[in-house]
Amino acid sequence: MNSPLKRVAVACLLMFGLLMANVTYLGSVKAEGLRNDSRNVRMLFNRYNIDRGWITADNGKTTLAKTVDTGDKQFRFEREYPLGKPFTHVVGWFAPESASGIEAAMNRYLDGSHPDLVVRRAIDLVSGKPAKGASVDLTLNTKAQEVAYKDLAGTGKRGAVVALEPKTGKILAMVSVPSYDPNPLAKANKDTVNKAYNKLNKDDNKPLLNRAINLTFAPGSTFKTVTSAAYLSEDTSRDENTQVDAPDALPLPGTNISLPNYHGESCGGRATLVQALTISCNTPFAIMGMDVGYDKLKEQAEKFGVGQPLKIPMEVAPSDIGPDEGKAALAKTAIGQQSNQMTPLQMAMVAAGIANQGTVMKPYLVNKIMGPDGAEIDGTDPEELDEAVTPEVAGELTKMMISVVEHGTGGAARIPGITVAGKTGTAETLPGKPSHAWFISFAPVGDDPKVAVAVFVESGSAGNDATGGAVAAPIAHDVMQAVLGR
């Protein structure tokens, strides 16, 4: 080969090499970004051509989201949500340009792009049929979910309800109020979607937020269960009958202020642990928190899941007892105030862990995934998160929480013929603002608890009506009844 030909051959090889390198770069490094680029109109229209999998509950018997064929050549498939508002914050909504909830978290199964569906995708491609996604079945108990929404929305307040199956971590109900109709957000008409979304986004009540997992709040006296767990775990000789100091007001170290009991009530100077929790005295739990110390209280909270990263599969905002700010702050932390911030899901996990003899299970929403042919291709196995307390300590906590329902502030949660354990909470917010109302509970007490519930009502209402016992406990009662089929 002469020199000119050699130079041409080398140049061709070099250009071919550069071309291959660029193809490889675009296909492996830039592919995801190019696919998701908002200017990629081809991908946008492709998403309308996917027969997206359905979202169901009750082992596939209840349809929460489905795909309908509109017959339109350009916008062929559209999403519908037949049960609407009660399920919105779990199911979410899907439009080709955006998504939320399960629709977003499980998108690759629903649109058929997950590697588990590669064979099905190839069959659809060869046969010329529209791509079809897998269906996702959720753990929700639809009756409990609807009861939770109806009760909570009926208060006219913002809030959340979470119900768990203590032995598995299945999420039986997850409601956030205010809610919204997801159907206008799934339309092909971009103007309709934008108008509906902007209206929701500008709403002062922030309906787009899922208060069960996206936001954290002061847990108030429901956190006394965690403080009690740390106090009982520190010394095995302690039980429900252990006597503790219960002054009417507790001077806070390093300050000129004293911590009173709720509404200035007296707890008699001394009380047993069960008495203190039953009438929800503040001062003995503040003393317990200072005795245990910040590190052990934080460690105890972490064993219930506080601060641990959680996906259900949506991301859960981390709960936190706050930083170590000294003994006075620790006293308030121990009664669920100061910088102590929890999601309603987290407080449901506390109740579920106590119900399950101290073992906290990892919460989850996806029951199973079914391929387009109806065959199960994946399922969720229950997974232990941590051992929060020993079975003995869980037993003492349970007796104390039973007393709250049978003799104390949680009487509205009683269910005839069923032993219920619970704890009320009334968390102070800003000066002059109404308190948050909380209630955590589980039932039935025993070896086979079926449901643990956390109810949160944001800034419940003025005066005594703001208490967890008056506002939140009746909702928990109805949700537990729904799960138990009573």
XYZ file of C-alpha atoms in Angstrom:
486
model
C 0.000 0.000 0.000
C 1.416 3.366 -0.949
C 1.699 6.282 1.448
C -1.422 8.258 0.372
C -3.601 5.164 0.743
C -2.106 4.447 4.156
C -2.909 7.955 5.326
C -6.509 7.665 4.066
C -6.907 4.285 5.784
C -5.545 5.620 9.069
C -7.839 8.645 8.843
C -10.848 6.393 8.192
C -9.965 4.147 11.107
C -9.538 7.180 13.367
C -12.897 8.633 12.353
C -14.588 5.244 12.785
C -13.040 4.941 16.243
C -14.283 8.410 17.209
C -17.748 7.579 15.874
C -17.896 4.365 17.951
C -16.633 6.202 21.020
C -19.363 8.846 20.601
C -22.063 6.194 20.076
C -20.907 4.380 23.203
C -20.857 7.628 25.207
C -24.355 8.619 24.099
C -25.726 5.109 24.640
C -24.244 4.420 28.048
C -23.510 7.773 29.720
C -25.975 10.271 28.239
C -28.849 7.921 27.371
C -30.848 8.383 30.593
C -30.514 12.163 30.489
C -31.549 12.342 26.824
C -34.522 10.057 27.481
C -35.732 12.249 30.325
C -34.987 15.579 28.637
C -38.189 17.642 28.618
C -37.413 18.664 25.020
C -37.493 15.013 23.901
C -40.941 15.073 22.260
C -40.571 11.545 20.859
C -40.255 10.095 24.367
C -43.240 12.148 25.525
C -45.508 10.695 22.835
C -44.041 7.209 23.373
C -45.280 7.297 26.955
C -48.841 7.760 25.686
C -48.424 4.545 23.684
C -47.670 2.367 26.720
C -50.490 0.285 28.145
C -49.438 1.044 31.696
C -49.979 -1.603 34.398
C -52.773 -1.201 36.943
C -52.453 -0.410 40.647
C -54.675 -2.528 42.872
C -55.305 -3.495 46.499
C -56.994 -6.375 48.340
C -54.973 -8.923 46.317
C -56.040 -7.405 43.022
C -59.753 -7.220 43.834
C -59.891 -3.406 44.115
C -58.676 -1.171 41.287
C -57.003 2.044 42.370
C -55.477 3.084 39.030
C -56.140 1.792 35.523
C -55.269 2.588 31.919
C -57.972 3.236 29.336
C -57.619 3.215 25.538
C -58.898 6.591 24.288
C -58.698 5.595 20.616
C -56.674 8.747 19.920
C -53.698 7.918 17.683
C -51.404 10.484 19.302
C -52.542 10.217 22.943
C -53.760 6.625 22.973
C -53.588 5.544 26.639
C -54.768 7.637 29.583
C -54.739 7.013 33.327
C -57.869 6.943 35.515
C -58.305 6.758 39.289
C -61.753 5.307 40.065
C -61.630 5.703 43.878
C -60.146 9.212 43.875
C -59.319 11.296 46.918
C -59.023 8.715 49.745
C -56.145 6.989 47.917
C -54.446 9.926 46.193
C -51.411 10.338 48.443
C -50.540 6.644 48.210
C -51.351 5.904 44.563
C -50.273 9.319 43.289
C -50.928 10.330 39.677
C -49.209 9.853 36.345
C -48.904 12.126 33.354
C -46.198 11.710 30.703
C -44.313 14.716 32.056
C -44.541 13.991 35.789
C -45.782 11.561 38.425
C -46.129 11.090 42.192
C -46.733 8.391 44.817
C -46.616 4.737 43.743
C -47.035 5.880 40.137
C -43.580 7.492 40.361
C -41.856 5.082 42.762
C -42.853 1.945 40.790
C -42.774 3.561 37.346
C -40.342 1.134 35.715
C -42.589 -1.833 36.502
C -45.758 0.027 35.550
C -44.399 1.216 32.181
C -42.689 -2.116 31.430
C -39.115 -0.765 31.289
C -37.871 -2.733 34.322
C -35.237 -5.417 33.519
C -37.608 -8.089 34.923
C -39.889 -7.395 31.945
C -37.286 -7.490 29.164
C -38.726 -10.665 27.561
C -42.229 -9.226 27.524
C -40.926 -6.017 26.003
C -39.204 -7.995 23.219
C -42.424 -9.935 22.491
C -44.435 -6.712 22.232
C -41.791 -5.216 19.938
C -41.776 -8.228 17.587
C -45.567 -8.586 17.551
C -46.126 -4.871 16.986
C -48.468 -4.611 19.991
C -48.366 -1.602 22.350
C -45.862 -2.044 25.176
C -47.637 -3.271 28.327
C -46.462 -2.770 31.908
C -46.732 -4.867 35.056
C -49.421 -4.312 37.685
C -48.641 -3.422 41.292
C -50.793 -4.711 44.149
C -50.666 -2.735 47.399
C -50.991 -3.862 51.016
C -53.829 -1.405 51.727
C -57.009 -2.529 53.442
C -59.399 -0.449 51.322
C -62.158 -0.428 53.940
C -59.769 0.927 56.605
C -58.382 3.452 54.125
C -61.847 4.798 53.291
C -62.865 4.967 56.966
C -59.648 6.805 57.849
C -60.201 9.348 55.068
C -63.889 9.895 55.871
C -63.210 10.442 59.587
C -60.178 12.652 59.147
C -61.653 14.762 56.356
C -64.753 15.114 58.525
C -62.775 17.054 61.129
C -62.168 19.803 58.584
C -58.525 19.889 59.705
C -55.239 18.917 58.138
C -53.729 15.615 59.259
C -52.777 12.022 58.568
C -53.614 8.458 59.542
C -51.322 5.446 59.243
C -52.274 1.861 60.102
C -49.754 -0.995 60.136
C -49.914 -4.755 60.565
C -47.522 -5.144 63.544
C -46.156 -8.607 62.696
C -45.264 -7.817 59.072
C -45.027 -4.039 58.648
C -47.734 -4.026 55.947
C -49.231 -0.571 55.570
C -52.977 -1.127 55.885
C -53.985 2.521 55.606
C -52.214 5.767 54.805
C -54.288 8.909 54.470
C -53.340 12.567 54.244
C -55.850 15.421 54.426
C -56.565 17.649 52.588
C -56.533 15.441 49.536
C -57.428 16.083 45.882
C -58.821 14.399 42.783
C -55.841 13.031 40.788
C -57.812 12.554 37.536
C -57.395 16.124 36.143
C -53.620 15.730 36.578
C -53.549 12.671 34.304
C -55.195 14.236 31.249
C -53.468 14.486 27.871
C -54.357 18.164 27.620
C -51.326 19.991 28.993
C -53.288 23.181 29.786
C -55.797 21.212 31.863
C -52.991 19.531 33.791
C -51.083 22.752 34.411
C -54.212 24.601 35.556
C -55.131 21.824 37.982
C -51.582 21.474 39.310
C -50.971 25.195 39.776
C -54.211 25.542 41.720
C -53.155 22.763 44.089
C -49.605 24.054 44.362
C -50.796 27.532 45.389
C -53.256 26.210 47.980
C -52.199 27.383 51.469
C -53.210 23.991 52.921
C -50.566 22.257 50.747
C -52.708 19.317 49.582
C -49.909 17.985 47.358
C -47.899 17.030 50.475
C -48.348 13.605 52.023
C -48.458 14.483 55.735
C -48.047 10.827 56.691
C -44.480 10.651 55.355
C -43.376 14.008 53.876
C -43.623 16.174 57.009
C -42.616 15.822 60.651
C -44.403 17.242 63.695
C -43.922 17.469 67.466
C -45.316 14.143 68.774
C -46.432 15.451 72.177
C -47.227 12.883 74.831
C -47.303 9.921 72.432
C -43.494 10.124 72.709
C -43.766 9.239 76.417
C -43.993 5.611 75.234
C -40.439 5.926 73.869
C -39.196 7.613 77.063
C -40.856 4.844 79.105
C -39.181 2.221 76.907
C -35.747 3.728 77.571
C -36.435 4.025 81.323
C -37.704 0.444 81.675
C -34.889 -0.968 79.511
C -32.205 0.685 81.645
C -33.067 -1.319 84.761
C -34.757 -4.734 84.538
C -36.109 -4.380 88.098
C -38.443 -1.607 86.887
C -42.009 -2.344 85.853
C -45.394 -0.631 85.531
C -45.611 -0.329 89.321
C -42.259 1.420 89.767
C -42.748 4.655 91.718
C -41.442 7.890 90.188
C -41.456 11.517 91.293
C -44.392 13.468 89.878
C -44.267 17.069 91.120
C -46.937 19.533 90.054
C -44.239 21.651 88.407
C -40.618 20.780 87.580
C -37.957 23.526 87.691
C -35.906 23.129 84.523
C -32.122 23.076 85.147
C -30.290 26.260 84.152
C -33.496 28.243 83.601
C -35.960 30.356 85.564
C -38.963 28.438 84.321
C -40.796 25.342 85.495
C -42.455 22.630 83.453
C -46.102 22.153 84.514
C -48.444 19.247 83.883
C -51.126 19.642 81.223
C -53.596 22.373 82.283
C -51.728 22.691 85.623
C -53.106 19.371 86.889
C -51.576 17.625 89.910
C -50.182 14.107 89.739
C -49.816 13.809 93.493
C -46.075 14.204 93.954
C -45.376 10.494 93.428
C -46.931 8.054 90.961
C -46.384 4.622 89.493
C -45.362 4.450 85.836
C -48.783 3.153 84.869
C -50.515 5.988 86.747
C -48.218 8.571 85.179
C -48.929 7.364 81.635
C -52.650 6.859 82.252
C -53.240 10.502 83.127
C -50.275 11.674 81.035
C -48.340 13.639 83.655
C -45.501 15.678 82.166
C -43.133 16.014 85.105
C -42.289 12.320 85.795
C -41.435 11.708 82.115
C -39.298 14.850 82.008
C -37.410 13.535 85.072
C -37.086 10.086 83.459
C -35.665 11.636 80.309
C -33.034 13.563 82.268
C -32.166 10.439 84.303
C -31.742 8.304 81.184
C -29.724 10.983 79.373
C -29.738 12.246 75.801
C -27.618 9.454 74.278
C -29.723 6.592 75.627
C -32.990 8.319 74.754
C -31.767 8.888 71.215
C -30.552 5.291 70.961
C -33.956 4.056 72.108
C -35.742 6.228 69.552
C -33.443 4.951 66.785
C -34.366 1.368 67.667
C -37.981 2.267 66.879
C -36.786 3.589 63.499
C -36.220 7.280 64.258
C -33.544 8.663 61.920
C -33.230 5.449 59.920
C -33.588 5.877 56.115
C -36.927 4.494 54.955
C -38.515 3.834 51.573
C -41.991 2.337 51.321
C -41.097 2.600 48.278
C -41.654 6.409 48.414
C -39.024 8.304 50.393
C -39.958 8.968 54.026
C -38.807 12.167 55.745
C -36.480 11.228 58.634
C -37.838 11.705 62.145
C -35.501 13.179 64.752
C -35.484 13.848 68.497
C -33.330 16.929 67.847
C -29.815 17.827 69.011
C -28.459 17.600 72.547
C -29.347 21.067 73.883
C -28.828 20.450 77.580
C -30.925 19.063 80.413
C -33.775 21.569 80.279
C -34.295 20.836 76.587
C -33.978 17.096 77.219
C -36.808 17.293 79.758
C -39.063 18.731 77.039
C -37.805 16.252 74.442
C -38.847 13.411 76.743
C -42.473 14.628 76.627
C -42.444 15.075 72.848
C -41.755 18.804 72.617
C -38.613 20.953 72.071
C -36.989 19.904 68.724
C -38.611 16.464 68.729
C -40.163 15.865 65.267
C -41.866 12.672 64.043
C -43.808 11.560 60.984
C -47.181 9.904 61.623
C -45.687 6.765 60.020
C -42.898 6.784 62.624
C -45.337 6.975 65.540
C -47.347 4.106 64.016
C -44.079 2.131 63.982
C -43.629 2.834 67.713
C -47.104 1.430 68.454
C -46.538 -1.528 66.124
C -43.174 -2.332 67.718
C -44.697 -2.453 71.204
C -47.595 -4.564 69.890
C -45.119 -6.985 68.284
C -43.331 -7.678 71.592
C -40.560 -5.206 70.882
C -39.729 -6.131 67.283
C -40.155 -3.294 64.790
C -40.871 -4.433 61.237
C -39.895 -2.432 58.171
C -43.078 -0.810 56.773
C -43.983 -1.520 53.153
C -46.764 -0.732 50.671
C -46.154 -3.093 47.745
C -47.692 -6.518 48.230
C -46.722 -8.048 44.883
C -46.033 -7.306 41.223
C -47.824 -9.165 38.445
C -46.605 -9.354 34.874
C -48.898 -8.487 31.931
C -49.857 -12.174 31.746
C -51.064 -12.099 35.383
C -48.168 -14.176 36.745
C -46.493 -12.944 39.928
C -42.961 -11.755 39.166
C -42.039 -10.328 42.565
C -43.416 -9.997 46.091
C -42.387 -8.303 49.323
C -41.251 -10.435 52.249
C -41.591 -8.915 55.740
C -38.266 -7.620 57.029
C -37.243 -6.880 60.609
C -36.006 -3.316 61.159
C -34.801 -3.563 64.760
C -35.412 -4.977 68.239
C -36.602 -1.858 70.020
C -37.177 -3.434 73.454
C -37.297 -6.872 75.029
C -40.622 -8.747 75.104
C -40.706 -8.121 78.862
C -40.399 -4.344 78.445
C -42.957 -4.436 75.604
C -45.282 -6.271 77.992
C -44.941 -3.562 80.657
C -45.512 -0.821 78.072
C -48.576 -2.657 76.804
C -50.090 -2.839 80.296
C -49.488 0.888 80.721
C -51.118 1.653 77.349
C -54.122 -0.554 78.130
C -54.632 1.518 81.266
C -54.627 4.701 79.129
C -57.584 3.360 77.141
C -59.483 1.727 80.001
C -58.919 4.299 82.759
C -57.285 7.362 81.220
C -57.254 9.828 78.365
C -57.781 7.284 75.555
C -61.256 6.045 76.444
C -62.684 6.941 73.023
C -60.655 4.078 71.494
C -62.378 1.313 73.474
C -63.870 -1.477 71.356
C -66.357 -3.822 73.085
C -64.911 -7.323 73.443
C -61.416 -6.256 72.311
C -58.496 -5.172 74.496
C -57.033 -1.970 73.064
C -53.755 -0.268 74.053
C -53.136 3.392 73.286
C -51.578 6.726 74.132
C -52.894 10.233 73.581
C -50.806 13.248 72.659
C -51.467 16.986 72.609
C -48.468 18.775 71.178
C -48.056 22.496 71.683
C -47.226 24.454 68.546
C -46.705 28.210 68.387
C -47.960 30.595 71.126
C -51.626 31.354 70.524
C -51.965 28.535 67.990
C -54.033 25.411 68.660
C -52.216 22.215 69.566
C -51.666 19.132 67.419
C -53.774 16.153 68.445
C -52.243 12.652 68.361
C -53.271 9.136 69.230
C -51.320 5.891 68.803
C -52.834 2.500 69.530
C -52.976 -1.187 68.693
C -55.416 -4.080 68.931
C -56.087 -6.713 69.896
C -53.564 -6.994 72.716
C -52.004 -10.463 72.784
C -49.949 -12.825 70.647
C -51.638 -11.865 67.401
C -52.103 -8.076 67.153
C -53.788 -7.162 63.873
C -53.417 -3.413 63.636
C -51.397 -0.488 65.015
C -52.579 3.042 64.252
C -51.243 6.577 64.467
C -53.663 9.466 64.033
C -52.400 13.014 63.695
C -54.642 16.095 63.490
C -52.650 19.241 62.750
C -53.544 22.154 65.031
C -56.691 20.236 66.032
C -58.851 23.107 67.275
C -58.995 25.504 70.173
C -59.208 24.577 73.845
C -59.890 21.100 75.191
C -61.101 19.901 71.798
C -57.468 19.890 70.670
C -56.563 16.892 72.828
C -55.626 13.593 71.256
C -58.253 11.824 73.333
C -61.105 13.980 72.008
C -60.076 14.434 68.359
C -57.692 11.650 67.316
C -58.708 8.621 69.423
C -62.205 8.285 67.856
C -60.606 8.093 64.390
C -58.178 5.396 65.549
C -61.131 3.526 67.039
C -62.937 3.438 63.673
C -59.826 2.402 61.722
C -59.073 -0.442 64.159
C -62.695 -1.589 63.946
C -62.506 -1.584 60.147
C -59.361 -3.727 60.126
C -60.769 -6.111 62.758
C -64.058 -6.393 60.871
C -66.082 -5.351 63.917
